[in-house]
Every structure is written in structure tokens, then in C-alpha cells.
């Protein structure tokens, strides 16, 4: 059975009131607070239909109604109005992120900012090396047989490795190796580098052959094999702010899930360009998070997606405000990465 506009207005009012008050919503309160233009009896009939269709439920006898996951989904897809950020909120985001001094600072500022603005749990994935390109490779002599290899990605991520050379190398040798690796690998996507590293060894001058072979082993480790993903988390205490009906009375399974980086990566790391995902309740694949909603999107410089970010909270969430905030923060982080 399709829902007419009046019943959709009643559902929207129930969602908005329940999110704001944390209390089940009754027909009398709806009539008093919203200009529905109908009698309490008509609203009660509409609520009965919404309950029968599975959009709202009655948590206790003689109580008001609360939205179900299906009701929230309909609200997000069809009923929620875009809630633009205020100029003050936009300025706060810009000021907070522009002051970052390096990539770690960008990520930590971003995750704190998301948690503060949404009052939910915020999760930010560090730019993924698998999606990054080589901006520059630096070789820093520590001694005649030891070098520090520094790889700087286009996202600002920095990886450092020690290289133990098989024989002493002169300052000129180091300069030549630095030039060769940057000519061959600079600007290339990390996933495309293995054959290029192999070519470096094959094409190196005989005098640099053994040193380049050793360097190539460390390069492959740095560029290809060490793609561990990192996650930043903030705002876990916000989970305790909810009402009795949030999380079905127990935070423990949610807190346990949030301790697993694999789970966090699954929540926000699988993102498509220009796509914002809202997963509500049972739409989450992870059993321990079936009482939560997750709003996530990708971020990166320009059109390039290098990581995901988002927030997790109760299904009783301010979806319009949260969606607007997640989108805006992702856009500003992308701008910061592009500028740096």
C-alpha cells in the first residue's frame, strides 16, 4: 500500500520529534507541535496505518510511537529536507582544518571536528597508500653504507625505511640513485610501481647495480607490500548520550566492534567517488552494529578518492544535519590535501 502525502507528513513529524526529544511520540503531541491540518483522530488513524506498514512501532503499551529502521530509511530517501550548514559552521570547519601542519594533524583535526559537530562517533581513514601516487622519493645518507628512504605520497602521507647497502656508496652515487628513482617512479600510482622498480635494477649503471638491487627491495616493501591501513576514531563517549531505547539497552557489542580496525575500515573504507552512504540499523552487515546508523563518504584532492570518513550513532539520528556535515567536512579535507 502506498502512503499518501498526509501520512508521509505524519511520519516526518514522528521522526523529527523522536530525534529531538528521545521520547516516543503520541498523536496529541503531533497535533500540538505540527501544522498537520487534521484532527487528532485522523492522526491516530494515520499512525495505525504507518504501524501496520512497518514504518513506526509502539515500544511500550499505552505509549507513543517511535520510527523503525524502515521508517528512517523512507525519511532519509524521500522526506528529509537538506539542512545547509550555517556560515558560522562553514567558517569553523575551514579555520579548524586550515591550521593543520601535516597529514597526521589533518586526520586528527578532522576526526575531532566530525565528532564535535555531529555529536556522534567519528571515524576517519588515513589516505590509503593503495590509492596514492608517488610525489617524491628522498635518499638521505646516514653513513656510507646506510640510507634513509623517505617516500612522500601525493596525499601528504610519508613512509620512511632504512636501507642497508652491501658496500659503501659515495655522495655522488646517492645523488645518481635519487635521480633515477624519481625519474622512473615520480607521479606514478603506487599500485603500478612493481615493474618500474624491477626496470630500475635492470637499467642501473654497473657501478650502482648491487646498491640499486638492495634499494629496490626496500622500495617494493614501501610502495607495494606495506599497505597497512590506519584509522582515527573520536567521540566514543557520545554513545552514552542517548536515551533508553537507543542500542537496545547495551553499548558493549558496539564498543567491541569499534575496537576492531577491520570493522571500521569496512564501515568507511569501501566508498565510491561522489557517493554518500547511509546505512540504517539492519542494513549494516556487522551484527554488533545493527542498532546503529552509519553515514560515510569518500574524500580526497579533486576527483581522487584516497580514503573514507564518516560517523556512527544511534538510528535516532539527525540525518539531514549529519549528512550535510559529513559532506562538508569531506569537501574541506579534500581542499586541504589539494592545497598541500
GROMACS .gro file of C-alpha atoms in nm:
model
  340
    1UNK     CA    1   0.000   0.000   0.000
    2UNK     CA    2   0.140   0.342  -0.096
    3UNK     CA    3   0.143   0.623   0.159
    4UNK     CA    4  -0.032   0.948   0.070
    5UNK     CA    5   0.124   1.289   0.142
    6UNK     CA    6  -0.058   1.330   0.473
    7UNK     CA    7   0.071   1.001   0.614
    8UNK     CA    8   0.421   1.090   0.491
    9UNK     CA    9   0.391   1.424   0.675
   10UNK     CA   10   0.289   1.236   0.991
   11UNK     CA   11   0.591   1.004   0.956
   12UNK     CA   12   0.824   1.301   0.902
   13UNK     CA   13   0.684   1.468   1.215
   14UNK     CA   14   0.728   1.149   1.421
   15UNK     CA   15   1.091   1.110   1.311
   16UNK     CA   16   1.177   1.476   1.376
   17UNK     CA   17   1.008   1.479   1.719
   18UNK     CA   18   1.161   1.150   1.832
   19UNK     CA   19   1.511   1.255   1.723
   20UNK     CA   20   1.470   1.586   1.909
   21UNK     CA   21   1.305   1.462   2.230
   22UNK     CA   22   1.423   1.098   2.267
   23UNK     CA   23   1.064   1.027   2.376
   24UNK     CA   24   0.802   0.814   2.194
   25UNK     CA   25   0.564   1.043   2.006
   26UNK     CA   26   0.185   1.048   2.060
   27UNK     CA   27  -0.089   1.181   1.832
   28UNK     CA   28  -0.176   1.466   2.072
   29UNK     CA   29   0.181   1.595   2.070
   30UNK     CA   30   0.194   1.576   1.690
   31UNK     CA   31  -0.121   1.786   1.652
   32UNK     CA   32   0.006   2.042   1.904
   33UNK     CA   33   0.357   2.075   1.758
   34UNK     CA   34   0.295   2.045   1.384
   35UNK     CA   35   0.058   2.216   1.144
   36UNK     CA   36  -0.090   1.894   1.007
   37UNK     CA   37  -0.431   2.047   0.941
   38UNK     CA   38  -0.626   1.741   1.063
   39UNK     CA   39  -0.785   1.621   1.386
   40UNK     CA   40  -0.610   1.402   1.647
   41UNK     CA   41  -0.844   1.116   1.544
   42UNK     CA   42  -0.722   1.137   1.184
   43UNK     CA   43  -0.360   1.145   1.301
   44UNK     CA   44  -0.427   0.834   1.514
   45UNK     CA   45  -0.571   0.656   1.209
   46UNK     CA   46  -0.267   0.756   1.002
   47UNK     CA   47  -0.035   0.631   1.277
   48UNK     CA   48  -0.221   0.299   1.281
   49UNK     CA   49  -0.159   0.261   0.906
   50UNK     CA   50   0.210   0.357   0.945
   51UNK     CA   51   0.245   0.097   1.221
   52UNK     CA   52   0.072  -0.170   1.014
   53UNK     CA   53   0.307  -0.093   0.723
   54UNK     CA   54   0.612  -0.126   0.950
   55UNK     CA   55   0.727   0.238   0.950
   56UNK     CA   56   0.668   0.302   1.323
   57UNK     CA   57   0.626   0.083   1.630
   58UNK     CA   58   0.498   0.111   1.985
   59UNK     CA   59   0.782   0.035   2.229
   60UNK     CA   60   0.552   0.009   2.534
   61UNK     CA   61   0.180  -0.039   2.593
   62UNK     CA   62  -0.006   0.294   2.616
   63UNK     CA   63   0.299   0.478   2.484
   64UNK     CA   64   0.360   0.687   2.175
   65UNK     CA   65   0.531   0.556   1.863
   66UNK     CA   66   0.894   0.553   1.750
   67UNK     CA   67   1.027   0.508   1.395
   68UNK     CA   68   1.153   0.169   1.276
   69UNK     CA   69   1.459   0.120   1.054
   70UNK     CA   70   1.216   0.112   0.760
   71UNK     CA   71   1.065   0.444   0.872
   72UNK     CA   72   1.408   0.606   0.899
   73UNK     CA   73   1.502   0.475   0.553
   74UNK     CA   74   1.190   0.630   0.397
   75UNK     CA   75   1.265   0.953   0.585
   76UNK     CA   76   1.624   0.967   0.454
   77UNK     CA   77   1.531   0.872   0.096
   78UNK     CA   78   1.218   1.083   0.048
   79UNK     CA   79   1.124   1.304   0.339
   80UNK     CA   80   1.432   1.469   0.485
   81UNK     CA   81   1.499   1.823   0.376
   82UNK     CA   82   1.855   1.932   0.307
   83UNK     CA   83   1.986   2.119   0.610
   84UNK     CA   84   2.258   2.355   0.484
   85UNK     CA   85   2.540   2.444   0.720
   86UNK     CA   86   2.530   2.793   0.861
   87UNK     CA   87   2.804   3.040   0.757
   88UNK     CA   88   2.940   3.015   1.113
   89UNK     CA   89   2.967   2.633   1.086
   90UNK     CA   90   3.142   2.661   0.749
   91UNK     CA   91   3.391   2.915   0.885
   92UNK     CA   92   3.455   2.692   1.189
   93UNK     CA   93   3.534   2.392   0.966
   94UNK     CA   94   3.761   2.597   0.742
   95UNK     CA   95   3.952   2.757   1.031
   96UNK     CA   96   3.988   2.426   1.213
   97UNK     CA   97   4.136   2.243   0.913
   98UNK     CA   98   4.342   2.520   0.752
   99UNK     CA   99   4.574   2.534   1.056
  100UNK     CA  100   4.688   2.171   1.014
  101UNK     CA  101   5.066   2.130   0.986
  102UNK     CA  102   5.092   1.779   0.835
  103UNK     CA  103   4.883   1.478   0.735
  104UNK     CA  104   4.858   1.337   1.088
  105UNK     CA  105   4.734   1.675   1.206
  106UNK     CA  106   4.477   1.691   0.921
  107UNK     CA  107   4.337   1.347   1.013
  108UNK     CA  108   4.323   1.413   1.387
  109UNK     CA  109   4.166   1.755   1.343
  110UNK     CA  110   3.911   1.607   1.102
  111UNK     CA  111   3.802   1.324   1.332
  112UNK     CA  112   3.770   1.558   1.633
  113UNK     CA  113   3.577   1.811   1.426
  114UNK     CA  114   3.331   1.548   1.296
  115UNK     CA  115   3.268   1.417   1.647
  116UNK     CA  116   3.210   1.768   1.784
  117UNK     CA  117   2.979   1.885   1.503
  118UNK     CA  118   2.763   1.570   1.482
  119UNK     CA  119   2.789   1.459   1.848
  120UNK     CA  120   2.840   1.104   1.720
  121UNK     CA  121   3.135   0.864   1.693
  122UNK     CA  122   3.362   0.987   1.411
  123UNK     CA  123   3.589   0.762   1.203
  124UNK     CA  124   3.849   0.882   0.950
  125UNK     CA  125   4.066   0.658   0.736
  126UNK     CA  126   4.416   0.785   0.668
  127UNK     CA  127   4.477   0.832   0.294
  128UNK     CA  128   4.520   0.482   0.159
  129UNK     CA  129   4.859   0.403   0.006
  130UNK     CA  130   4.678   0.174  -0.237
  131UNK     CA  131   4.505   0.481  -0.383
  132UNK     CA  132   4.807   0.714  -0.369
  133UNK     CA  133   5.079   0.822  -0.611
  134UNK     CA  134   5.448   0.895  -0.553
  135UNK     CA  135   5.514   1.267  -0.515
  136UNK     CA  136   5.884   1.237  -0.429
  137UNK     CA  137   6.143   0.986  -0.309
  138UNK     CA  138   6.430   1.114  -0.097
  139UNK     CA  139   6.750   0.928  -0.011
  140UNK     CA  140   6.927   1.065   0.296
  141UNK     CA  141   7.280   0.931   0.369
  142UNK     CA  142   7.323   0.830   0.732
  143UNK     CA  143   7.660   0.664   0.678
  144UNK     CA  144   7.848   0.530   0.374
  145UNK     CA  145   7.652   0.201   0.395
  146UNK     CA  146   7.319   0.320   0.532
  147UNK     CA  147   7.049   0.537   0.374
  148UNK     CA  148   6.713   0.664   0.491
  149UNK     CA  149   6.450   0.621   0.217
  150UNK     CA  150   6.164   0.871   0.254
  151UNK     CA  151   5.858   0.826   0.031
  152UNK     CA  152   5.615   1.123   0.013
  153UNK     CA  153   5.278   1.041  -0.144
  154UNK     CA  154   5.058   1.290  -0.325
  155UNK     CA  155   4.822   1.282  -0.025
  156UNK     CA  156   5.096   1.400   0.210
  157UNK     CA  157   5.144   1.057   0.365
  158UNK     CA  158   5.510   0.990   0.447
  159UNK     CA  159   5.677   0.648   0.479
  160UNK     CA  160   6.037   0.602   0.599
  161UNK     CA  161   6.263   0.295   0.572
  162UNK     CA  162   6.629   0.222   0.644
  163UNK     CA  163   6.839   0.083   0.356
  164UNK     CA  164   7.149  -0.119   0.449
  165UNK     CA  165   7.377  -0.110   0.142
  166UNK     CA  166   7.600  -0.409   0.057
  167UNK     CA  167   7.904  -0.179   0.010
  168UNK     CA  168   7.996   0.185   0.079
  169UNK     CA  169   7.834   0.439  -0.155
  170UNK     CA  170   7.972   0.784  -0.235
  171UNK     CA  171   7.769   1.105  -0.216
  172UNK     CA  172   7.763   1.111  -0.598
  173UNK     CA  173   7.627   0.753  -0.605
  174UNK     CA  174   7.342   0.855  -0.374
  175UNK     CA  175   7.263   1.158  -0.593
  176UNK     CA  176   7.251   0.935  -0.902
  177UNK     CA  177   7.022   0.680  -0.735
  178UNK     CA  178   6.791   0.956  -0.611
  179UNK     CA  179   6.765   1.099  -0.964
  180UNK     CA  180   6.699   0.758  -1.120
  181UNK     CA  181   6.423   0.654  -0.877
  182UNK     CA  182   6.243   0.988  -0.907
  183UNK     CA  183   6.264   0.989  -1.287
  184UNK     CA  184   6.120   0.638  -1.303
  185UNK     CA  185   5.866   0.647  -1.016
  186UNK     CA  186   5.771   1.015  -0.961
  187UNK     CA  187   5.399   1.074  -1.025
  188UNK     CA  188   5.322   0.703  -1.065
  189UNK     CA  189   5.044   0.528  -0.873
  190UNK     CA  190   5.185   0.301  -0.606
  191UNK     CA  191   4.996   0.001  -0.743
  192UNK     CA  192   5.171   0.050  -1.080
  193UNK     CA  193   5.526   0.064  -0.944
  194UNK     CA  194   5.646  -0.302  -0.916
  195UNK     CA  195   5.752  -0.343  -1.284
  196UNK     CA  196   5.905   0.006  -1.276
  197UNK     CA  197   6.115  -0.085  -0.972
  198UNK     CA  198   6.233  -0.401  -1.147
  199UNK     CA  199   6.328  -0.191  -1.452
  200UNK     CA  200   6.536   0.035  -1.227
  201UNK     CA  201   6.754  -0.261  -1.130
  202UNK     CA  202   6.790  -0.383  -1.489
  203UNK     CA  203   6.877  -0.037  -1.624
  204UNK     CA  204   7.110   0.081  -1.343
  205UNK     CA  205   7.475   0.151  -1.436
  206UNK     CA  206   7.703  -0.142  -1.340
  207UNK     CA  207   7.865   0.063  -1.062
  208UNK     CA  208   7.523   0.106  -0.894
  209UNK     CA  209   7.390  -0.244  -0.964
  210UNK     CA  210   7.419  -0.404  -0.620
  211UNK     CA  211   7.314  -0.084  -0.434
  212UNK     CA  212   7.012  -0.041  -0.663
  213UNK     CA  213   6.910  -0.406  -0.615
  214UNK     CA  214   6.910  -0.355  -0.236
  215UNK     CA  215   6.724  -0.026  -0.268
  216UNK     CA  216   6.467  -0.193  -0.497
  217UNK     CA  217   6.382  -0.450  -0.229
  218UNK     CA  218   6.309  -0.173   0.023
  219UNK     CA  219   6.120   0.028  -0.241
  220UNK     CA  220   5.887  -0.265  -0.310
  221UNK     CA  221   5.827  -0.302   0.064
  222UNK     CA  222   5.748   0.068   0.093
  223UNK     CA  223   5.544   0.117  -0.223
  224UNK     CA  224   5.359  -0.211  -0.255
  225UNK     CA  225   5.384  -0.460   0.027
  226UNK     CA  226   5.323  -0.239   0.330
  227UNK     CA  227   4.971  -0.119   0.265
  228UNK     CA  228   4.850  -0.135   0.621
  229UNK     CA  229   4.555   0.098   0.659
  230UNK     CA  230   4.524   0.331   0.954
  231UNK     CA  231   4.213   0.466   1.121
  232UNK     CA  232   4.146   0.755   1.359
  233UNK     CA  233   3.848   0.742   1.597
  234UNK     CA  234   3.691   1.010   1.820
  235UNK     CA  235   3.373   1.075   2.014
  236UNK     CA  236   3.308   0.726   2.153
  237UNK     CA  237   3.172   0.886   2.471
  238UNK     CA  238   2.891   1.037   2.260
  239UNK     CA  239   2.731   0.691   2.250
  240UNK     CA  240   2.639   0.731   2.618
  241UNK     CA  241   2.433   1.044   2.549
  242UNK     CA  242   2.137   0.853   2.407
  243UNK     CA  243   1.801   0.754   2.551
  244UNK     CA  244   1.693   0.419   2.694
  245UNK     CA  245   1.564   0.296   2.358
  246UNK     CA  246   1.895   0.354   2.177
  247UNK     CA  247   2.115   0.047   2.122
  248UNK     CA  248   1.857  -0.185   2.281
  249UNK     CA  249   1.998  -0.111   2.624
  250UNK     CA  250   2.358  -0.230   2.574
  251UNK     CA  251   2.663  -0.044   2.443
  252UNK     CA  252   2.903  -0.332   2.493
  253UNK     CA  253   2.871  -0.501   2.149
  254UNK     CA  254   2.907  -0.164   1.975
  255UNK     CA  255   3.218  -0.072   2.176
  256UNK     CA  256   3.368  -0.415   2.099
  257UNK     CA  257   3.306  -0.363   1.727
  258UNK     CA  258   3.468  -0.018   1.736
  259UNK     CA  259   3.789  -0.172   1.872
  260UNK     CA  260   3.835  -0.372   1.550
  261UNK     CA  261   4.014  -0.177   1.277
  262UNK     CA  262   3.896  -0.427   1.015
  263UNK     CA  263   3.535  -0.344   1.105
  264UNK     CA  264   3.600   0.031   1.099
  265UNK     CA  265   3.761   0.002   0.755
  266UNK     CA  266   3.462  -0.193   0.631
  267UNK     CA  267   3.233   0.081   0.761
  268UNK     CA  268   3.401   0.374   0.587
  269UNK     CA  269   3.676   0.240   0.360
  270UNK     CA  270   3.453   0.098   0.087
  271UNK     CA  271   3.345   0.422  -0.077
  272UNK     CA  272   3.272   0.525  -0.433
  273UNK     CA  273   3.355   0.870  -0.574
  274UNK     CA  274   3.084   1.135  -0.518
  275UNK     CA  275   2.876   0.890  -0.314
  276UNK     CA  276   2.744   0.935   0.037
  277UNK     CA  277   2.616   0.619   0.207
  278UNK     CA  278   2.360   0.599   0.485
  279UNK     CA  279   2.325   0.252   0.639
  280UNK     CA  280   2.045   0.224   0.891
  281UNK     CA  281   2.011  -0.049   1.156
  282UNK     CA  282   1.980  -0.392   0.995
  283UNK     CA  283   2.132  -0.259   0.671
  284UNK     CA  284   2.470  -0.286   0.849
  285UNK     CA  285   2.642  -0.617   0.770
  286UNK     CA  286   2.811  -0.631   1.111
  287UNK     CA  287   2.583  -0.792   1.372
  288UNK     CA  288   2.712  -0.582   1.664
  289UNK     CA  289   2.622  -0.262   1.479
  290UNK     CA  290   2.263  -0.347   1.384
  291UNK     CA  291   2.135  -0.093   1.640
  292UNK     CA  292   2.333   0.191   1.478
  293UNK     CA  293   2.334   0.405   1.166
  294UNK     CA  294   2.647   0.493   0.970
  295UNK     CA  295   2.683   0.797   0.742
  296UNK     CA  296   3.001   0.782   0.531
  297UNK     CA  297   3.164   0.923   0.220
  298UNK     CA  298   3.498   0.934   0.044
  299UNK     CA  299   3.742   1.225   0.046
  300UNK     CA  300   4.047   1.330  -0.149
  301UNK     CA  301   4.206   1.604  -0.358
  302UNK     CA  302   3.992   1.697  -0.659
  303UNK     CA  303   3.809   1.398  -0.804
  304UNK     CA  304   4.052   1.147  -0.650
  305UNK     CA  305   3.925   0.942  -0.354
  306UNK     CA  306   4.207   0.849  -0.115
  307UNK     CA  307   4.011   0.744   0.194
  308UNK     CA  308   3.678   0.737   0.371
  309UNK     CA  309   3.531   0.922   0.665
  310UNK     CA  310   3.200   0.914   0.848
  311UNK     CA  311   3.009   0.893   1.171
  312UNK     CA  312   2.829   0.621   1.364
  313UNK     CA  313   2.547   0.672   1.611
  314UNK     CA  314   2.200   0.555   1.710
  315UNK     CA  315   1.935   0.510   1.441
  316UNK     CA  316   1.765   0.804   1.620
  317UNK     CA  317   1.997   1.044   1.441
  318UNK     CA  318   1.962   1.393   1.295
  319UNK     CA  319   2.009   1.260   0.941
  320UNK     CA  320   1.978   1.590   0.748
  321UNK     CA  321   2.229   1.766   0.975
  322UNK     CA  322   2.469   1.469   0.989
  323UNK     CA  323   2.465   1.418   0.611
  324UNK     CA  324   2.534   1.788   0.549
  325UNK     CA  325   2.822   1.790   0.799
  326UNK     CA  326   2.987   1.472   0.668
  327UNK     CA  327   2.968   1.604   0.310
  328UNK     CA  328   3.105   1.947   0.404
  329UNK     CA  329   3.395   1.813   0.613
  330UNK     CA  330   3.492   1.567   0.336
  331UNK     CA  331   3.496   1.851   0.083
  332UNK     CA  332   3.712   2.074   0.306
  333UNK     CA  333   3.958   1.790   0.378
  334UNK     CA  334   3.989   1.730   0.003
  335UNK     CA  335   4.063   2.101  -0.048
  336UNK     CA  336   4.331   2.094   0.225
  337UNK     CA  337   4.500   1.791   0.065
  338UNK     CA  338   4.486   1.954  -0.279
  339UNK     CA  339   4.649   2.274  -0.149
  340UNK     CA  340   4.928   2.086   0.025
   0.00000   0.00000   0.00000
